[in-house]
């Protein structure tokens, strides 16, 4: 276990996105896609989390026995730019250390399908991260899923709120699966191991 992975307490894995079927396949919702796949692997269903304005699922990740980790998967239902409130409420309710919070999100400055994992840092203009950092500081983990830059003169807001293209969708299942693997590796084996395996 490396020093960036606190051994105590559960992990809060947050997929960032916007609620509602009209946003489901948007590039901005890839965080939701990854935690949905993790929920499938755990074998549970999301439920409303009381006053926290989020959907949550509790379970365990990793091999059976002491190596497994208790996790809370979460999807804020507050819309992207207000994600911090629900995430902070869940962090406090489940007594999760900030360094055990993982935000899974889209990243414009990385090529499509490429992953980057890190601890802390800036928000790079991402409204979900901006809201989380305002609510609880920046010392949480990020699993950054590359979506690339908008083509031509397309505005960033239009680009992230559009569905993945037909060409991108051919690789999407594979990329989401790999991102879910990266989250599991981060939680069970630590940041350094996850970075060496999945940062590309």
GROMACS .gro file of C-alpha atoms in nm:
model
  200
    1UNK     CA    1   0.000   0.000   0.000
    2UNK     CA    2   0.164   0.326  -0.102
    3UNK     CA    3   0.154   0.641   0.107
    4UNK     CA    4  -0.110   0.808  -0.108
    5UNK     CA    5  -0.367   0.546  -0.014
    6UNK     CA    6  -0.502   0.575   0.341
    7UNK     CA    7  -0.580   0.226   0.470
    8UNK     CA    8  -0.856   0.330   0.708
    9UNK     CA    9  -1.213   0.415   0.627
   10UNK     CA   10  -1.430   0.348   0.325
   11UNK     CA   11  -1.383   0.494  -0.023
   12UNK     CA   12  -1.631   0.730  -0.188
   13UNK     CA   13  -1.622   0.689  -0.567
   14UNK     CA   14  -1.807   0.972  -0.737
   15UNK     CA   15  -1.909   0.967  -1.100
   16UNK     CA   16  -1.963   1.322  -1.225
   17UNK     CA   17  -2.244   1.393  -1.468
   18UNK     CA   18  -2.590   1.542  -1.513
   19UNK     CA   19  -2.912   1.361  -1.417
   20UNK     CA   20  -3.183   1.282  -1.670
   21UNK     CA   21  -3.210   1.067  -1.983
   22UNK     CA   22  -3.134   1.359  -2.216
   23UNK     CA   23  -2.780   1.374  -2.075
   24UNK     CA   24  -2.717   1.000  -2.040
   25UNK     CA   25  -2.479   0.957  -2.336
   26UNK     CA   26  -2.317   1.303  -2.324
   27UNK     CA   27  -1.939   1.324  -2.304
   28UNK     CA   28  -1.986   1.512  -1.975
   29UNK     CA   29  -2.156   1.202  -1.828
   30UNK     CA   30  -1.875   0.952  -1.871
   31UNK     CA   31  -1.823   0.956  -1.492
   32UNK     CA   32  -2.178   0.823  -1.450
   33UNK     CA   33  -2.104   0.553  -1.709
   34UNK     CA   34  -1.799   0.431  -1.517
   35UNK     CA   35  -1.972   0.411  -1.178
   36UNK     CA   36  -2.272   0.241  -1.343
   37UNK     CA   37  -2.035  -0.030  -1.464
   38UNK     CA   38  -1.878  -0.061  -1.119
   39UNK     CA   39  -2.229  -0.102  -0.976
   40UNK     CA   40  -2.293  -0.383  -1.226
   41UNK     CA   41  -1.973  -0.554  -1.113
   42UNK     CA   42  -2.072  -0.523  -0.747
   43UNK     CA   43  -2.418  -0.653  -0.829
   44UNK     CA   44  -2.631  -0.383  -0.668
   45UNK     CA   45  -2.863  -0.099  -0.759
   46UNK     CA   46  -2.836   0.269  -0.684
   47UNK     CA   47  -3.081   0.419  -0.436
   48UNK     CA   48  -3.160   0.774  -0.331
   49UNK     CA   49  -2.933   0.892  -0.050
   50UNK     CA   50  -3.171   1.072   0.186
   51UNK     CA   51  -3.096   1.444   0.199
   52UNK     CA   52  -2.767   1.421   0.011
   53UNK     CA   53  -2.918   1.476  -0.337
   54UNK     CA   54  -2.736   1.177  -0.481
   55UNK     CA   55  -2.783   0.815  -0.577
   56UNK     CA   56  -2.560   0.573  -0.387
   57UNK     CA   57  -2.466   0.208  -0.374
   58UNK     CA   58  -2.261   0.049  -0.095
   59UNK     CA   59  -2.048  -0.257  -0.161
   60UNK     CA   60  -1.697  -0.397  -0.169
   61UNK     CA   61  -1.429  -0.391  -0.438
   62UNK     CA   62  -1.135  -0.626  -0.476
   63UNK     CA   63  -1.065  -0.988  -0.389
   64UNK     CA   64  -1.257  -1.151  -0.106
   65UNK     CA   65  -1.105  -1.117   0.239
   66UNK     CA   66  -0.897  -0.844   0.402
   67UNK     CA   67  -0.773  -0.709   0.066
   68UNK     CA   68  -1.123  -0.596  -0.034
   69UNK     CA   69  -1.228  -0.237   0.025
   70UNK     CA   70  -1.561  -0.096   0.135
   71UNK     CA   71  -1.684   0.154  -0.122
   72UNK     CA   72  -1.975   0.390  -0.168
   73UNK     CA   73  -2.050   0.457  -0.534
   74UNK     CA   74  -2.224   0.789  -0.588
   75UNK     CA   75  -2.390   0.989  -0.864
   76UNK     CA   76  -2.477   1.346  -0.760
   77UNK     CA   77  -2.826   1.441  -0.878
   78UNK     CA   78  -2.764   1.814  -0.842
   79UNK     CA   79  -2.629   1.882  -1.193
   80UNK     CA   80  -2.259   1.908  -1.264
   81UNK     CA   81  -2.181   2.257  -1.138
   82UNK     CA   82  -2.334   2.187  -0.795
   83UNK     CA   83  -2.171   1.846  -0.736
   84UNK     CA   84  -1.971   1.960  -0.432
   85UNK     CA   85  -2.263   1.986  -0.190
   86UNK     CA   86  -2.389   1.628  -0.233
   87UNK     CA   87  -2.035   1.484  -0.240
   88UNK     CA   88  -1.933   1.666   0.077
   89UNK     CA   89  -2.253   1.554   0.252
   90UNK     CA   90  -2.182   1.191   0.160
   91UNK     CA   91  -1.818   1.222   0.267
   92UNK     CA   92  -1.927   1.344   0.610
   93UNK     CA   93  -2.212   1.095   0.649
   94UNK     CA   94  -1.997   0.792   0.565
   95UNK     CA   95  -1.690   0.934   0.747
   96UNK     CA   96  -1.469   0.912   0.437
   97UNK     CA   97  -1.126   1.082   0.449
   98UNK     CA   98  -1.087   1.338   0.170
   99UNK     CA   99  -0.796   1.136   0.027
  100UNK     CA  100  -1.035   0.839  -0.006
  101UNK     CA  101  -1.269   1.034  -0.234
  102UNK     CA  102  -1.232   0.955  -0.606
  103UNK     CA  103  -1.387   1.177  -0.874
  104UNK     CA  104  -1.434   1.007  -1.212
  105UNK     CA  105  -1.479   1.273  -1.478
  106UNK     CA  106  -1.436   1.379  -1.840
  107UNK     CA  107  -1.119   1.568  -1.931
  108UNK     CA  108  -1.088   1.796  -2.236
  109UNK     CA  109  -0.709   1.819  -2.242
  110UNK     CA  110  -0.653   1.446  -2.284
  111UNK     CA  111  -0.706   1.249  -2.605
  112UNK     CA  112  -1.026   1.049  -2.629
  113UNK     CA  113  -1.020   0.726  -2.428
  114UNK     CA  114  -0.689   0.805  -2.256
  115UNK     CA  115  -0.680   0.782  -1.876
  116UNK     CA  116  -0.484   0.984  -1.621
  117UNK     CA  117  -0.500   0.924  -1.246
  118UNK     CA  118  -0.377   1.173  -0.989
  119UNK     CA  119  -0.421   1.304  -0.637
  120UNK     CA  120  -0.510   1.671  -0.589
  121UNK     CA  121  -0.449   1.952  -0.834
  122UNK     CA  122  -0.657   2.218  -1.005
  123UNK     CA  123  -0.996   2.189  -1.170
  124UNK     CA  124  -0.883   2.285  -1.524
  125UNK     CA  125  -1.214   2.465  -1.581
  126UNK     CA  126  -1.423   2.157  -1.498
  127UNK     CA  127  -1.730   2.279  -1.310
  128UNK     CA  128  -1.786   1.953  -1.124
  129UNK     CA  129  -1.432   1.955  -0.987
  130UNK     CA  130  -1.456   2.327  -0.913
  131UNK     CA  131  -1.766   2.265  -0.700
  132UNK     CA  132  -1.608   1.967  -0.520
  133UNK     CA  133  -1.288   2.159  -0.444
  134UNK     CA  134  -1.486   2.455  -0.309
  135UNK     CA  135  -1.678   2.220  -0.079
  136UNK     CA  136  -1.395   2.008   0.060
  137UNK     CA  137  -1.055   2.115  -0.072
  138UNK     CA  138  -0.857   1.964  -0.358
  139UNK     CA  139  -0.685   1.668  -0.191
  140UNK     CA  140  -0.903   1.397  -0.348
  141UNK     CA  141  -0.817   1.148  -0.621
  142UNK     CA  142  -0.921   1.198  -0.983
  143UNK     CA  143  -0.966   0.943  -1.258
  144UNK     CA  144  -0.960   1.161  -1.568
  145UNK     CA  145  -1.122   1.016  -1.881
  146UNK     CA  146  -1.002   1.191  -2.196
  147UNK     CA  147  -1.266   1.324  -2.435
  148UNK     CA  148  -1.038   1.545  -2.646
  149UNK     CA  149  -1.096   1.904  -2.757
  150UNK     CA  150  -1.399   2.027  -2.954
  151UNK     CA  151  -1.351   2.038  -3.331
  152UNK     CA  152  -1.317   2.365  -3.517
  153UNK     CA  153  -1.486   2.656  -3.345
  154UNK     CA  154  -1.737   2.452  -3.147
  155UNK     CA  155  -1.786   2.589  -2.797
  156UNK     CA  156  -1.666   2.370  -2.509
  157UNK     CA  157  -2.011   2.377  -2.344
  158UNK     CA  158  -2.174   2.247  -2.664
  159UNK     CA  159  -1.909   1.978  -2.707
  160UNK     CA  160  -1.928   1.827  -2.358
  161UNK     CA  161  -2.310   1.825  -2.365
  162UNK     CA  162  -2.324   1.632  -2.691
  163UNK     CA  163  -2.333   1.255  -2.719
  164UNK     CA  164  -2.019   1.066  -2.813
  165UNK     CA  165  -1.983   1.040  -3.191
  166UNK     CA  166  -2.052   0.711  -3.371
  167UNK     CA  167  -1.677   0.661  -3.415
  168UNK     CA  168  -1.615   0.724  -3.044
  169UNK     CA  169  -1.896   0.489  -2.943
  170UNK     CA  170  -1.713   0.199  -3.110
  171UNK     CA  171  -1.440   0.233  -2.844
  172UNK     CA  172  -1.657   0.360  -2.559
  173UNK     CA  173  -1.741   0.029  -2.390
  174UNK     CA  174  -1.375  -0.072  -2.388
  175UNK     CA  175  -1.264   0.265  -2.252
  176UNK     CA  176  -1.530   0.273  -1.979
  177UNK     CA  177  -1.437  -0.083  -1.881
  178UNK     CA  178  -1.071   0.015  -1.857
  179UNK     CA  179  -1.158   0.321  -1.646
  180UNK     CA  180  -1.356   0.099  -1.407
  181UNK     CA  181  -1.053  -0.132  -1.383
  182UNK     CA  182  -0.838   0.171  -1.302
  183UNK     CA  183  -1.071   0.275  -1.018
  184UNK     CA  184  -1.059  -0.075  -0.873
  185UNK     CA  185  -0.679  -0.079  -0.894
  186UNK     CA  186  -0.655   0.264  -0.728
  187UNK     CA  187  -0.874   0.156  -0.437
  188UNK     CA  188  -0.715  -0.185  -0.378
  189UNK     CA  189  -0.351  -0.131  -0.476
  190UNK     CA  190  -0.285   0.242  -0.446
  191UNK     CA  191  -0.225   0.538  -0.673
  192UNK     CA  192   0.129   0.454  -0.786
  193UNK     CA  193   0.033   0.107  -0.903
  194UNK     CA  194  -0.280   0.237  -1.075
  195UNK     CA  195  -0.083   0.513  -1.249
  196UNK     CA  196   0.183   0.273  -1.375
  197UNK     CA  197  -0.085   0.036  -1.507
  198UNK     CA  198  -0.340   0.277  -1.654
  199UNK     CA  199  -0.187   0.618  -1.724
  200UNK     CA  200  -0.130   0.613  -2.098
   0.00000   0.00000   0.00000
